[in-house]
mmCIF file of C-alpha atoms and ligand atoms in Angstrom:
data_model
loop_
_atom_site.group_PDB
_atom_site.id
_atom_site.type_symbol
_atom_site.label_atom_id
_atom_site.label_comp_id
_atom_site.label_asym_id
_atom_site.label_seq_id
_atom_site.Cartn_x
_atom_site.Cartn_y
_atom_site.Cartn_z
ATOM 1 C CA UNK A 1160 0.306 0.155 -0.114
ATOM 2 C CA UNK A 1161 1.905 3.285 -1.175
ATOM 3 C CA UNK A 1162 0.981 6.692 1.180
ATOM 4 C CA UNK A 1163 -1.463 8.130 -0.832
ATOM 5 C CA UNK A 1164 -3.445 5.194 -0.009
ATOM 6 C CA UNK A 1165 -3.547 6.807 3.577
ATOM 7 C CA UNK A 1166 -5.102 10.904 2.064
ATOM 8 C CA UNK A 1167 -8.443 10.895 0.502
ATOM 9 C CA UNK A 1168 -8.544 13.237 -1.787
ATOM 10 C CA UNK A 1169 -11.446 14.898 -2.397
ATOM 11 C CA UNK A 1170 -12.101 17.044 -6.145
ATOM 12 C CA UNK A 1171 -14.446 19.562 -7.096
ATOM 13 C CA UNK A 1172 -15.500 20.479 -11.065
ATOM 14 C CA UNK A 1173 -14.871 16.063 -11.206
ATOM 15 C CA UNK A 1174 -17.194 15.691 -14.254
ATOM 16 C CA UNK A 1175 -15.770 18.921 -15.936
ATOM 17 C CA UNK A 1176 -13.473 18.921 -19.091
ATOM 18 C CA UNK A 1177 -10.212 18.457 -16.672
ATOM 19 C CA UNK A 1178 -11.561 16.868 -13.417
ATOM 20 C CA UNK A 1179 -12.882 13.845 -16.233
ATOM 21 C CA UNK A 1180 -8.404 13.359 -16.671
ATOM 22 C CA UNK A 1181 -7.502 14.801 -12.763
ATOM 23 C CA UNK A 1182 -9.546 11.310 -10.880
ATOM 24 C CA UNK A 1183 -8.017 8.831 -13.102
ATOM 25 C CA UNK A 1184 -4.258 9.904 -13.255
ATOM 26 C CA UNK A 1185 -5.032 10.385 -8.834
ATOM 27 C CA UNK A 1186 -6.711 6.485 -8.260
ATOM 28 C CA UNK A 1187 -3.978 5.346 -10.267
ATOM 29 C CA UNK A 1188 -0.849 7.353 -7.924
ATOM 30 C CA UNK A 1189 -3.327 5.743 -5.064
ATOM 31 C CA UNK A 1190 -4.912 8.343 -3.707
ATOM 32 C CA UNK A 1191 -8.922 7.365 -2.346
ATOM 33 C CA UNK A 1192 -10.581 9.859 -4.702
ATOM 34 C CA UNK A 1193 -14.069 11.460 -3.323
ATOM 35 C CA UNK A 1194 -15.301 13.872 -6.936
ATOM 36 C CA UNK A 1195 -17.622 15.858 -6.134
ATOM 37 C CA UNK A 1196 -20.924 16.798 -7.979
ATOM 38 C CA UNK A 1197 -24.153 18.946 -8.231
ATOM 39 C CA UNK A 1198 -25.510 15.730 -9.439
ATOM 40 C CA UNK A 1199 -25.996 12.253 -7.442
ATOM 41 C CA UNK A 1200 -23.673 9.176 -8.276
ATOM 42 C CA UNK A 1201 -22.618 6.246 -7.210
ATOM 43 C CA UNK A 1202 -19.697 7.037 -5.517
ATOM 44 C CA UNK A 1203 -19.397 10.955 -5.264
ATOM 45 C CA UNK A 1204 -20.466 13.352 -3.307
ATOM 46 C CA UNK A 1205 -23.526 16.068 -3.901
ATOM 47 C CA UNK A 1206 -22.010 19.414 -3.854
ATOM 48 C CA UNK A 1207 -22.896 22.778 -4.272
ATOM 49 C CA UNK A 1208 -20.832 25.732 -4.369
ATOM 50 C CA UNK A 1209 -23.102 28.185 -5.488
ATOM 51 C CA UNK A 1210 -26.488 27.487 -2.665
ATOM 52 C CA UNK A 1211 -23.792 25.467 0.060
ATOM 53 C CA UNK A 1212 -25.249 22.309 -0.357
ATOM 54 C CA UNK A 1213 -23.515 19.340 0.669
ATOM 55 C CA UNK A 1214 -19.796 21.241 1.265
ATOM 56 C CA UNK A 1215 -19.026 20.436 4.891
ATOM 57 C CA UNK A 1216 -19.997 16.393 3.848
ATOM 58 C CA UNK A 1217 -17.970 17.042 1.505
ATOM 59 C CA UNK A 1218 -14.871 17.959 2.965
ATOM 60 C CA UNK A 1219 -15.558 15.612 6.262
ATOM 61 C CA UNK A 1220 -12.422 12.908 7.216
ATOM 62 C CA UNK A 1221 -10.383 15.069 3.493
ATOM 63 C CA UNK A 1222 -6.971 15.666 3.428
ATOM 64 C CA UNK A 1223 -6.517 17.394 0.160
ATOM 65 C CA UNK A 1224 -9.005 19.636 -1.913
ATOM 66 C CA UNK A 1225 -8.381 19.633 -5.428
ATOM 67 C CA UNK A 1226 -10.950 22.552 -6.626
ATOM 68 C CA UNK A 1227 -11.448 22.404 -10.795
ATOM 69 C CA UNK A 1228 -15.684 23.449 -9.984
ATOM 70 C CA UNK A 1229 -16.484 25.931 -11.879
ATOM 71 C CA UNK A 1230 -18.872 28.795 -13.838
ATOM 72 C CA UNK A 1231 -17.743 31.551 -16.576
ATOM 73 C CA UNK A 1232 -21.788 32.048 -16.940
ATOM 74 C CA UNK A 1233 -21.919 32.484 -12.299
ATOM 75 C CA UNK A 1234 -17.956 33.142 -11.234
ATOM 76 C CA UNK A 1235 -19.304 35.961 -8.638
ATOM 77 C CA UNK A 1236 -21.307 33.833 -6.854
ATOM 78 C CA UNK A 1237 -20.098 30.220 -7.828
ATOM 79 C CA UNK A 1238 -15.995 30.603 -8.333
ATOM 80 C CA UNK A 1239 -15.621 33.592 -5.405
ATOM 81 C CA UNK A 1240 -18.984 32.845 -2.755
ATOM 82 C CA UNK A 1241 -18.787 30.080 -3.472
ATOM 83 C CA UNK A 1242 -14.758 29.353 -3.233
ATOM 84 C CA UNK A 1243 -15.215 31.112 0.714
ATOM 85 C CA UNK A 1244 -18.090 28.697 0.842
ATOM 86 C CA UNK A 1245 -16.127 25.510 0.898
ATOM 87 C CA UNK A 1246 -13.390 26.557 2.443
ATOM 88 C CA UNK A 1247 -15.409 28.206 5.155
ATOM 89 C CA UNK A 1248 -15.375 24.242 6.140
ATOM 90 C CA UNK A 1249 -12.116 22.323 4.871
ATOM 91 C CA UNK A 1250 -10.413 24.931 7.785
ATOM 92 C CA UNK A 1251 -12.094 23.519 10.047
ATOM 93 C CA UNK A 1252 -12.244 20.338 8.977
ATOM 94 C CA UNK A 1253 -8.081 19.471 9.313
ATOM 95 C CA UNK A 1254 -7.570 19.848 5.047
ATOM 96 C CA UNK A 1255 -3.603 19.854 4.412
ATOM 97 C CA UNK A 1256 -3.962 21.523 0.846
ATOM 98 C CA UNK A 1257 -5.654 22.927 -1.191
ATOM 99 C CA UNK A 1258 -4.899 23.086 -4.336
ATOM 100 C CA UNK A 1259 -6.409 25.614 -6.559
ATOM 101 C CA UNK A 1260 -6.171 25.093 -10.863
ATOM 102 C CA UNK A 1261 -6.605 28.876 -12.186
ATOM 103 C CA UNK A 1262 -5.747 30.221 -15.261
ATOM 104 C CA UNK A 1263 -2.280 31.548 -16.383
ATOM 105 C CA UNK A 1264 -2.283 35.727 -17.406
ATOM 106 C CA UNK A 1265 -5.738 36.156 -15.674
ATOM 107 C CA UNK A 1266 -3.857 39.506 -13.705
ATOM 108 C CA UNK A 1267 -2.849 40.640 -17.988
ATOM 109 C CA UNK A 1268 -6.428 40.000 -19.208
ATOM 110 C CA UNK A 1269 -9.042 42.694 -18.769
ATOM 111 C CA UNK A 1270 -12.063 39.864 -18.779
ATOM 112 C CA UNK A 1271 -15.411 39.616 -16.062
ATOM 113 C CA UNK A 1272 -14.946 35.584 -15.439
ATOM 114 C CA UNK A 1273 -10.382 36.156 -15.138
ATOM 115 C CA UNK A 1274 -11.555 38.960 -13.154
ATOM 116 C CA UNK A 1275 -13.747 36.101 -10.998
ATOM 117 C CA UNK A 1276 -10.979 33.697 -10.555
ATOM 118 C CA UNK A 1277 -8.272 36.463 -9.720
ATOM 119 C CA UNK A 1278 -10.848 37.265 -6.683
ATOM 120 C CA UNK A 1279 -10.834 33.462 -5.960
ATOM 121 C CA UNK A 1280 -6.952 33.431 -6.087
ATOM 122 C CA UNK A 1281 -7.742 35.643 -2.965
ATOM 123 C CA UNK A 1282 -10.317 33.779 -1.341
ATOM 124 C CA UNK A 1283 -7.633 30.873 -1.806
ATOM 125 C CA UNK A 1284 -5.227 32.694 -0.634
ATOM 126 C CA UNK A 1285 -6.758 34.224 2.640
ATOM 127 C CA UNK A 1286 -7.958 31.093 3.494
ATOM 128 C CA UNK A 1287 -5.644 29.224 6.819
ATOM 129 C CA UNK A 1288 -5.891 26.722 4.333
ATOM 130 C CA UNK A 1289 -1.991 25.923 2.451
ATOM 131 C CA UNK A 1290 -2.139 26.102 -1.070
ATOM 132 C CA UNK A 1291 -0.652 25.344 -3.771
ATOM 133 C CA UNK A 1292 -2.788 27.578 -7.370
ATOM 134 C CA UNK A 1293 -2.199 26.766 -10.522
ATOM 135 C CA UNK A 1294 -2.449 29.239 -13.499
ATOM 136 C CA UNK A 1295 -3.006 26.917 -16.354
ATOM 137 C CA UNK A 1296 -2.466 28.132 -20.242
ATOM 138 C CA UNK A 1297 -6.200 27.560 -21.890
ATOM 139 C CA UNK A 1298 -5.974 23.860 -22.768
ATOM 140 C CA UNK A 1299 -6.565 21.981 -26.397
ATOM 141 C CA UNK A 1300 -10.412 21.338 -26.867
ATOM 142 C CA UNK A 1301 -11.265 25.208 -25.103
ATOM 143 C CA UNK A 1302 -8.782 26.085 -28.565
ATOM 144 C CA UNK A 1303 -10.983 24.093 -29.746
ATOM 145 C CA UNK A 1304 -14.445 25.521 -29.598
ATOM 146 C CA UNK A 1305 -12.812 28.827 -29.932
ATOM 147 C CA UNK A 1306 -11.935 28.795 -33.089
ATOM 148 C CA UNK A 1307 -15.026 26.165 -34.465
ATOM 149 C CA UNK A 1308 -17.282 28.785 -32.158
ATOM 150 C CA UNK A 1309 -15.999 31.727 -34.764
ATOM 151 C CA UNK A 1310 -16.517 29.111 -38.009
ATOM 152 C CA UNK A 1311 -20.404 28.736 -36.827
ATOM 153 C CA UNK A 1312 -21.326 30.887 -39.862
ATOM 154 C CA UNK A 1313 -18.954 29.401 -42.790
ATOM 155 C CA UNK A 1314 -15.910 30.839 -42.940
ATOM 156 C CA UNK A 1315 -12.751 31.523 -39.520
ATOM 157 C CA UNK A 1316 -13.313 34.315 -38.822
ATOM 158 C CA UNK A 1317 -10.150 35.212 -36.652
ATOM 159 C CA UNK A 1318 -7.421 38.138 -34.532
ATOM 160 C CA UNK A 1319 -4.322 35.830 -36.394
ATOM 161 C CA UNK A 1320 -2.272 37.968 -33.901
ATOM 162 C CA UNK A 1321 -3.824 36.932 -30.988
ATOM 163 C CA UNK A 1322 -0.714 33.630 -29.371
ATOM 164 C CA UNK A 1323 -1.383 31.846 -26.595
ATOM 165 C CA UNK A 1324 0.416 28.117 -25.169
ATOM 166 C CA UNK A 1325 -1.989 25.708 -24.887
ATOM 167 C CA UNK A 1326 -1.663 23.277 -22.959
ATOM 168 C CA UNK A 1327 -3.308 19.260 -22.177
ATOM 169 C CA UNK A 1328 -5.736 18.341 -20.135
ATOM 170 C CA UNK A 1329 -3.273 15.004 -19.103
ATOM 171 C CA UNK A 1330 -0.375 16.848 -18.701
ATOM 172 C CA UNK A 1331 -2.471 19.709 -16.539
ATOM 173 C CA UNK A 1332 -3.829 16.050 -15.039
ATOM 174 C CA UNK A 1333 0.051 15.178 -14.134
ATOM 175 C CA UNK A 1334 1.073 18.718 -13.235
ATOM 176 C CA UNK A 1335 -1.851 18.193 -10.133
ATOM 177 C CA UNK A 1336 -0.495 14.988 -9.812
ATOM 178 C CA UNK A 1337 3.367 16.078 -9.574
ATOM 179 C CA UNK A 1338 2.160 19.254 -6.455
ATOM 180 C CA UNK A 1339 0.335 17.128 -4.506
ATOM 181 C CA UNK A 1340 2.643 14.273 -4.071
ATOM 182 C CA UNK A 1341 5.191 17.784 -2.469
ATOM 183 C CA UNK A 1342 4.209 19.932 0.031
ATOM 184 C CA UNK A 1343 1.904 23.017 -0.411
ATOM 185 C CA UNK A 1344 3.803 26.329 -1.863
ATOM 186 C CA UNK A 1345 2.635 28.696 -0.564
ATOM 187 C CA UNK A 1346 2.545 29.917 -4.604
ATOM 188 C CA UNK A 1347 0.850 30.499 -7.570
ATOM 189 C CA UNK A 1348 2.904 28.597 -10.237
ATOM 190 C CA UNK A 1349 1.994 28.528 -14.299
ATOM 191 C CA UNK A 1350 2.038 26.348 -16.134
ATOM 192 C CA UNK A 1351 1.563 25.617 -20.310
ATOM 193 C CA UNK A 1352 1.723 23.643 -22.735
ATOM 194 C CA UNK A 1353 5.234 23.433 -25.290
ATOM 195 C CA UNK A 1354 4.826 26.293 -28.492
ATOM 196 C CA UNK A 1355 3.539 29.261 -27.941
ATOM 197 C CA UNK A 1356 1.309 30.034 -30.946
ATOM 198 C CA UNK A 1357 -0.849 32.284 -33.213
ATOM 199 C CA UNK A 1358 -4.304 31.538 -34.429
ATOM 200 C CA UNK A 1359 -3.333 32.272 -37.828
ATOM 201 C CA UNK A 1360 -1.725 28.879 -37.327
ATOM 202 C CA UNK A 1361 -4.261 27.672 -35.144
ATOM 203 C CA UNK A 1362 -7.094 27.832 -37.814
ATOM 204 C CA UNK A 1363 -5.818 26.508 -40.795
ATOM 205 C CA UNK A 1364 -4.249 23.537 -39.004
ATOM 206 C CA UNK A 1365 -7.461 22.647 -37.056
ATOM 207 C CA UNK A 1366 -8.520 22.834 -41.159
ATOM 208 C CA UNK A 1367 -6.188 21.013 -42.953
ATOM 209 C CA UNK A 1368 -7.002 18.322 -40.096
ATOM 210 C CA UNK A 1369 -10.488 18.232 -40.559
ATOM 211 C CA UNK A 1370 -9.856 18.385 -44.240
ATOM 212 C CA UNK A 1371 -11.816 21.421 -44.337
ATOM 213 C CA UNK A 1372 -12.189 23.907 -47.406
ATOM 214 C CA UNK A 1373 -12.894 26.728 -45.976
ATOM 215 C CA UNK A 1374 -11.887 30.453 -46.396
ATOM 216 C CA UNK A 1375 -10.188 32.386 -43.396
ATOM 217 C CA UNK A 1376 -11.238 36.397 -42.574
ATOM 218 C CA UNK A 1377 -8.305 37.829 -40.723
ATOM 219 C CA UNK A 1378 -9.856 40.524 -38.757
ATOM 220 C CA UNK A 1379 -8.195 43.031 -36.163
ATOM 221 C CA UNK A 1380 -10.024 42.962 -33.025
ATOM 222 C CA UNK A 1381 -10.621 45.374 -31.420
ATOM 223 C CA UNK A 1382 -10.646 46.468 -27.400
ATOM 224 C CA UNK A 1383 -7.811 45.913 -24.040
ATOM 225 C CA UNK A 1384 -9.009 42.040 -23.640
ATOM 226 C CA UNK A 1385 -8.023 41.238 -27.871
ATOM 227 C CA UNK A 1386 -4.803 43.190 -27.546
ATOM 228 C CA UNK A 1387 -3.742 41.442 -23.970
ATOM 229 C CA UNK A 1388 -3.326 38.196 -25.578
ATOM 230 C CA UNK A 1389 -1.839 40.069 -29.332
ATOM 231 C CA UNK A 1390 0.789 40.695 -26.314
ATOM 232 C CA UNK A 1391 1.244 37.143 -25.612
ATOM 233 C CA UNK A 1392 -0.595 38.362 -22.072
ATOM 234 C CA UNK A 1393 -1.468 34.270 -22.276
ATOM 235 C CA UNK A 1394 1.738 32.983 -22.423
ATOM 236 C CA UNK A 1395 4.374 32.229 -19.811
ATOM 237 C CA UNK A 1396 8.060 32.427 -19.142
ATOM 238 C CA UNK A 1397 7.580 29.107 -17.059
ATOM 239 C CA UNK A 1398 9.616 26.347 -18.561
ATOM 240 C CA UNK A 1399 8.394 23.402 -17.084
ATOM 241 C CA UNK A 1400 5.842 22.941 -19.316
ATOM 242 C CA UNK A 1401 3.600 19.984 -20.753
ATOM 243 C CA UNK A 1402 4.616 18.067 -23.744
ATOM 244 C CA UNK A 1403 1.706 17.793 -25.579
ATOM 245 C CA UNK A 1404 1.179 20.133 -28.707
ATOM 246 C CA UNK A 1405 -1.205 22.028 -30.362
ATOM 247 C CA UNK A 1406 -0.377 19.159 -33.734
ATOM 248 C CA UNK A 1407 -0.903 16.237 -30.972
ATOM 249 C CA UNK A 1408 -4.021 17.454 -30.635
ATOM 250 C CA UNK A 1409 -4.926 17.278 -33.648
ATOM 251 C CA UNK A 1410 -3.356 14.269 -34.897
ATOM 252 C CA UNK A 1411 -4.783 12.423 -31.958
ATOM 253 C CA UNK A 1412 -8.136 13.855 -32.145
ATOM 254 C CA UNK A 1413 -8.503 13.057 -36.235
HETATM 255 N N1 LIG B 2256 -11.312 25.294 -20.328
HETATM 256 C C1 LIG B 2256 -9.626 25.815 -19.567
HETATM 257 O O1 LIG B 2256 -9.253 26.055 -20.769
HETATM 258 C C2 LIG B 2256 -9.619 26.176 -18.595
HETATM 259 C C3 LIG B 2256 -7.641 26.662 -19.006
HETATM 260 C C4 LIG B 2256 -6.905 27.058 -17.385
HETATM 261 C C5 LIG B 2256 -8.301 26.665 -16.578
HETATM 262 N N2 LIG B 2256 -9.209 26.150 -16.282
HETATM 263 C C6 LIG B 2256 -9.815 25.958 -15.470
HETATM 264 O O2 LIG B 2256 -9.449 24.419 -15.289
HETATM 265 C C7 LIG B 2256 -11.308 24.849 -14.536
HETATM 266 C C8 LIG B 2256 -12.030 23.399 -15.468
HETATM 267 O O3 LIG B 2256 -12.521 23.569 -15.857
HETATM 268 P P1 LIG B 2256 -12.976 23.032 -17.420
HETATM 269 O O4 LIG B 2256 -12.728 23.107 -18.870
HETATM 270 O O5 LIG B 2256 -12.980 21.514 -17.145
HETATM 271 O O6 LIG B 2256 -14.951 23.103 -16.891
HETATM 272 P P2 LIG B 2256 -15.604 22.265 -16.969
HETATM 273 O O7 LIG B 2256 -16.060 21.419 -18.242
HETATM 274 O O8 LIG B 2256 -17.019 23.285 -17.692
HETATM 275 O O9 LIG B 2256 -16.370 21.942 -16.062
HETATM 276 C C9 LIG B 2256 -17.365 22.605 -14.663
HETATM 277 C C10 LIG B 2256 -16.996 22.112 -13.697
HETATM 278 O O10 LIG B 2256 -17.550 22.653 -12.557
HETATM 279 C C11 LIG B 2256 -18.499 21.952 -11.976
HETATM 280 N N3 LIG B 2256 -19.695 23.019 -10.894
HETATM 281 C C12 LIG B 2256 -20.233 24.133 -11.713
HETATM 282 N N4 LIG B 2256 -21.018 25.080 -10.811
HETATM 283 C C13 LIG B 2256 -20.117 24.475 -9.947
HETATM 284 C C14 LIG B 2256 -21.626 24.492 -8.479
HETATM 285 N N5 LIG B 2256 -22.211 26.331 -8.458
HETATM 286 N N6 LIG B 2256 -21.113 23.359 -7.258
HETATM 287 C C15 LIG B 2256 -20.179 22.522 -7.946
HETATM 288 N N7 LIG B 2256 -19.672 21.880 -8.910
HETATM 289 C C16 LIG B 2256 -20.052 23.639 -9.796
HETATM 290 C C17 LIG B 2256 -19.161 21.060 -12.691
HETATM 291 O O11 LIG B 2256 -19.861 20.245 -11.414
HETATM 292 P P3 LIG B 2256 -21.244 19.402 -12.041
HETATM 293 O O12 LIG B 2256 -22.234 19.964 -13.243
HETATM 294 O O13 LIG B 2256 -21.423 17.894 -12.378
HETATM 295 O O14 LIG B 2256 -22.347 20.082 -10.553
HETATM 296 C C18 LIG B 2256 -18.253 20.767 -13.577
HETATM 297 O O15 LIG B 2256 -17.498 19.769 -13.028
HETATM 298 C C19 LIG B 2256 -12.217 25.737 -14.416
HETATM 299 O O16 LIG B 2256 -11.746 26.304 -12.999
HETATM 300 C C20 LIG B 2256 -11.246 26.219 -15.249
HETATM 301 O O17 LIG B 2256 -11.373 28.185 -14.591
HETATM 302 C C21 LIG B 2256 -9.712 26.067 -17.650
#
């Protein structure tokens, strides 16, 4: 039996894109994993960050919380206030490590959801529980969703100079497991994929991979947020990066 077998890890957002990859990685590492959702499932705990329902029961006997749950639609109530509710019960329950997943560059890009995540980081930092904050770059499926959504009318409409450093879900899940294997850092750690890539390259490679013949309409998206992304605000100088590239993602999927 490994040392991890004695540790119970609550995973919020376990049903989400990242959570679905994190749960099996932590189970493989030997942890007792307790996935949380608002919806009842066998072997899961029910908890709702927005109402607080089930949170006290969810953290009972928990050593570590991997906090992934988020709502881009209602981030103030779910992320900021929900995290306050979760951590208010986590500390008295004796939780020894809170690993919160945040987003690379969120303090450099003016965007409402990012501001809420930044405020949530502060909730984690003030909570009194030992913590690690992992700021991840945009996940490959999220970047694909952006390009796909931009092509609803036919042509792919993008700002060709937007620069991102997308990361594989599996790499983020692996990084989370690495950070759980060491004591809480009390720091913010940035993490991204192996390469910086423009939206021009992303759109072209996506069309090629899908053998789709569509025009690409390139435009300079106005506004401060778009400028920040052009300036590389979502990329990071961090030297520990994922290994799977955007091209790897496309090759696996198509
Ligand atoms: N997507 C990206 O590119 C990206 C990049 C960097 C960081 N992140 C961060 O990574 C995390 C996971 O992202 P994701 O894309 O995997 O998210 P996702 O697929 O949208 O999943 C969101 C999760 O949040 C849970 N949730 C929503 N409202 C809740 C509530 N009121 N109470 C409890 N749980 C609630 C959902 O669980 P149920 O529906 O089962 O309740 C779901 O599992 C987020 O914190 C996000 O900010 C994302």
